[in-house]
Coordinates of C-alpha atoms in Angstrom, one line a residue:
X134 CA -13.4 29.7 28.6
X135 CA -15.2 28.1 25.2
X136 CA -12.2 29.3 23.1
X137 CA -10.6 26.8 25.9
X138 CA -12.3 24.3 25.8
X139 CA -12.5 24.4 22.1
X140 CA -9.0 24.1 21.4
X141 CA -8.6 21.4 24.0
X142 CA -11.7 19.4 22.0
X143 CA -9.5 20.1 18.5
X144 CA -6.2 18.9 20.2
X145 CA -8.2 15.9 21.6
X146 CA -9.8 15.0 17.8
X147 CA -6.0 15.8 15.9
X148 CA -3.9 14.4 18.1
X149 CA -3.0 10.5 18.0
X150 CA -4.3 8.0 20.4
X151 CA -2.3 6.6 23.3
X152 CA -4.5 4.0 23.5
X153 CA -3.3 1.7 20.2
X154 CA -1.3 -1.3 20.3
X155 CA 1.5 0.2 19.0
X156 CA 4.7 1.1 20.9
X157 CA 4.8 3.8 18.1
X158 CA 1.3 5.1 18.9
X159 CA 0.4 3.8 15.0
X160 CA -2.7 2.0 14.8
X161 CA -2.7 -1.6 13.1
X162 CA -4.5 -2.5 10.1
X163 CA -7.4 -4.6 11.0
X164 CA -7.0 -8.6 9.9
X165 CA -9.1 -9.3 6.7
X166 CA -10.0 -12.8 5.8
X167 CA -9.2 -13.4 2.6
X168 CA -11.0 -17.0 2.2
X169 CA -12.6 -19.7 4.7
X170 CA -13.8 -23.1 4.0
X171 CA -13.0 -27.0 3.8
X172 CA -10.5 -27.0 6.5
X173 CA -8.2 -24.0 5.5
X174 CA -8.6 -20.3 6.9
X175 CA -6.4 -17.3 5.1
X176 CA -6.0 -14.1 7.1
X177 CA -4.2 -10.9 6.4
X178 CA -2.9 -7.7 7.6
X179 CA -1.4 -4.5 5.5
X180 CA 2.2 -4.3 6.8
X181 CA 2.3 -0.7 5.0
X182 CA 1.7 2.0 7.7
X183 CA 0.1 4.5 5.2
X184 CA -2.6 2.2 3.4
X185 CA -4.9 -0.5 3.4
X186 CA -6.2 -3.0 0.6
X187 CA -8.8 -5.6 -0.3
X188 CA -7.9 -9.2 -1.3
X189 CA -10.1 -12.3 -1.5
X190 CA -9.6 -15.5 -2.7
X191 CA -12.0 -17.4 -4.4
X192 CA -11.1 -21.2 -3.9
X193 CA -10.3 -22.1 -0.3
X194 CA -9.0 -25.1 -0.6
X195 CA -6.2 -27.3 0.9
X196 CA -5.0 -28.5 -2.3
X197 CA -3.7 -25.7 -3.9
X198 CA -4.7 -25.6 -7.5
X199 CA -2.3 -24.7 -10.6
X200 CA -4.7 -21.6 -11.2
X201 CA -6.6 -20.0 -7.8
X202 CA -9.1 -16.6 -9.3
X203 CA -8.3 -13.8 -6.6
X204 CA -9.8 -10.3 -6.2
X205 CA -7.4 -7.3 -5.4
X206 CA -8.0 -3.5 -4.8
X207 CA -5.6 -1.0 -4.3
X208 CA -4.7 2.9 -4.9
X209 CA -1.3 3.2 -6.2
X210 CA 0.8 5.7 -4.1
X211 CA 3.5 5.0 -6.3
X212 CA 3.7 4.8 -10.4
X213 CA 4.3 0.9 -11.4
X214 CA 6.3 0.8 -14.9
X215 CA 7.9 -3.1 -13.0
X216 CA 6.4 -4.3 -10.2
X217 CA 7.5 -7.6 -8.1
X218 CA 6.7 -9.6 -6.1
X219 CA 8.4 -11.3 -3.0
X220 CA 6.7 -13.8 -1.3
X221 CA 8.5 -15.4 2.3
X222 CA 6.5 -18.7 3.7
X223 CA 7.6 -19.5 7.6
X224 CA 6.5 -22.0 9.7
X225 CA 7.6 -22.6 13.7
X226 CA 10.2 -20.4 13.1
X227 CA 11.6 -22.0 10.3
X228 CA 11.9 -20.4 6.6
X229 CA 10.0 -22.7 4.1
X230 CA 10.1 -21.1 0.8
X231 CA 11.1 -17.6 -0.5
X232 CA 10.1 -16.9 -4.1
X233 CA 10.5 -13.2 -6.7
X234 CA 8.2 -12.7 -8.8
X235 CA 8.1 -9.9 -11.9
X236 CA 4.6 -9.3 -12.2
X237 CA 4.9 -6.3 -14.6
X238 CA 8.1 -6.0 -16.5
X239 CA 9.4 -3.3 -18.9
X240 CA 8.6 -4.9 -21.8
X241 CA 6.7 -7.2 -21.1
X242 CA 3.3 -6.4 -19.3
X243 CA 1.9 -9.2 -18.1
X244 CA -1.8 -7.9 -16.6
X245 CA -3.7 -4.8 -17.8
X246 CA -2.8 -2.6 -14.3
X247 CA 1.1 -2.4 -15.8
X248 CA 1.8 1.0 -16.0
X249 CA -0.4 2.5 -13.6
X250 CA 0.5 6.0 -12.4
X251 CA 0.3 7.3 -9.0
X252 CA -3.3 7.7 -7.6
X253 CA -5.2 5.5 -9.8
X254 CA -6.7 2.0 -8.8
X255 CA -5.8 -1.5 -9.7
X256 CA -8.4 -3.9 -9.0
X257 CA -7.3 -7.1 -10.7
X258 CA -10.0 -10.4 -10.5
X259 CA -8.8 -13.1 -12.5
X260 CA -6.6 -15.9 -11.9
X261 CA -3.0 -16.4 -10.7
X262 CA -0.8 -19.5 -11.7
X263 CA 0.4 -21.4 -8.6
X264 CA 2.1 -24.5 -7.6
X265 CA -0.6 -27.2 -7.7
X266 CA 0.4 -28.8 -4.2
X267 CA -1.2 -30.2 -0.8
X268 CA -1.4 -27.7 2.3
X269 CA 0.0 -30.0 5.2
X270 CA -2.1 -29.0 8.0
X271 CA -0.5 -26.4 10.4
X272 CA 0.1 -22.7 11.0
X273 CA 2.4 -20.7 8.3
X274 CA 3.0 -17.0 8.1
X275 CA 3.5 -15.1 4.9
X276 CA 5.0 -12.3 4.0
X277 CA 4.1 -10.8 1.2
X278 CA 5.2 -7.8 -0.7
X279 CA 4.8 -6.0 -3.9
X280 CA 7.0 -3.2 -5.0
X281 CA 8.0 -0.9 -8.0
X282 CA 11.5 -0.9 -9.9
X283 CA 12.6 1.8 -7.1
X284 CA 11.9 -0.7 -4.1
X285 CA 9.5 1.5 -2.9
X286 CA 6.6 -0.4 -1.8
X287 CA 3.0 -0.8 -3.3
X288 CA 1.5 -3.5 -1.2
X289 CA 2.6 -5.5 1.5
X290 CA 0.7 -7.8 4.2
X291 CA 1.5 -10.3 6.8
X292 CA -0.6 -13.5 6.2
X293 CA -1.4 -16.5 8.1
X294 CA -2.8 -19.7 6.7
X295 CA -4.6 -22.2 9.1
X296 CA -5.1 -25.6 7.7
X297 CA -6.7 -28.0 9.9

């Protein structure tokens, strides 16, 4: 009877949940807020099913500025000799803005975590360059994803900017 009950408490701790919000039975990535303040809220959610990853933004502001200083963390499942960047802006339905990005390319790095094998870390704090432009208040969804010169994705999260 306890060899049992034993395997039925293993089955119960290896086995996935039915409980999740998933149809799949996957859990979701909880939603991170990446920065709050003057009017404008940023939220986020890892889109990737096998990893999570830290971002914050440290001016919250709805005029976007030329240069915005972000924090990200990450552990590379895949090496990164080019990674890019696609970014798809959406509001009511309605696709705003889609915009590539080479954020590491063959020869020419252009941040220190170019390169980076499989396994190690990135965390980058520093600034990106942005359109300098006015957030017109609203809800807009974001997708954003990052991936290597084999497609094969290295970060990707849904996004949703409140400006009020």
């Amino acid at each position: 009877m306890q060899g049992l009950m034993a395997a039925l408490l293993v089955w119960t701790l290896i086995s996935p949940s039915s409980s999740s919000g998933s149809d799949k039975g996957e859990e979701a990535w909880p939603t991170h807020t990446a920065c709050k303040e003057g009017g404008l809220e940023v939220l986020y959610q890892s889109c990737d099913p096998l990893q999570d990853f830290g971002l914050s933004i440290d001016q919250c502001a709805k005029q976007l500025k030329s240069n915005v200083n972000i924090r990200f963390g990450i552990i590379l499942r895949e090496d990164i000799k080019e990674l890019f960047l696609d970014i798809a802006l959406v509001s009511k339905g309605s696709s705003i803005l889609n915009f590539s990005y080479p954020v590491c390319e063959k020869d020419f790095p252009k941040f220190s975590f170019c390169g980076r094998k499989k396994g190690e870390k990135i965390y980058y704090a520093g600034p990106v360059s942005n359109l300098e432009i006015d957030i017109i208040e609203g809800k807009y969804q974001v997708l954003l994803e990052l991936y290597n010169e084999n497609r094969s994705t290295v970060a990707c999260a849904n996004a949703t900017v409140i400006c009020s």
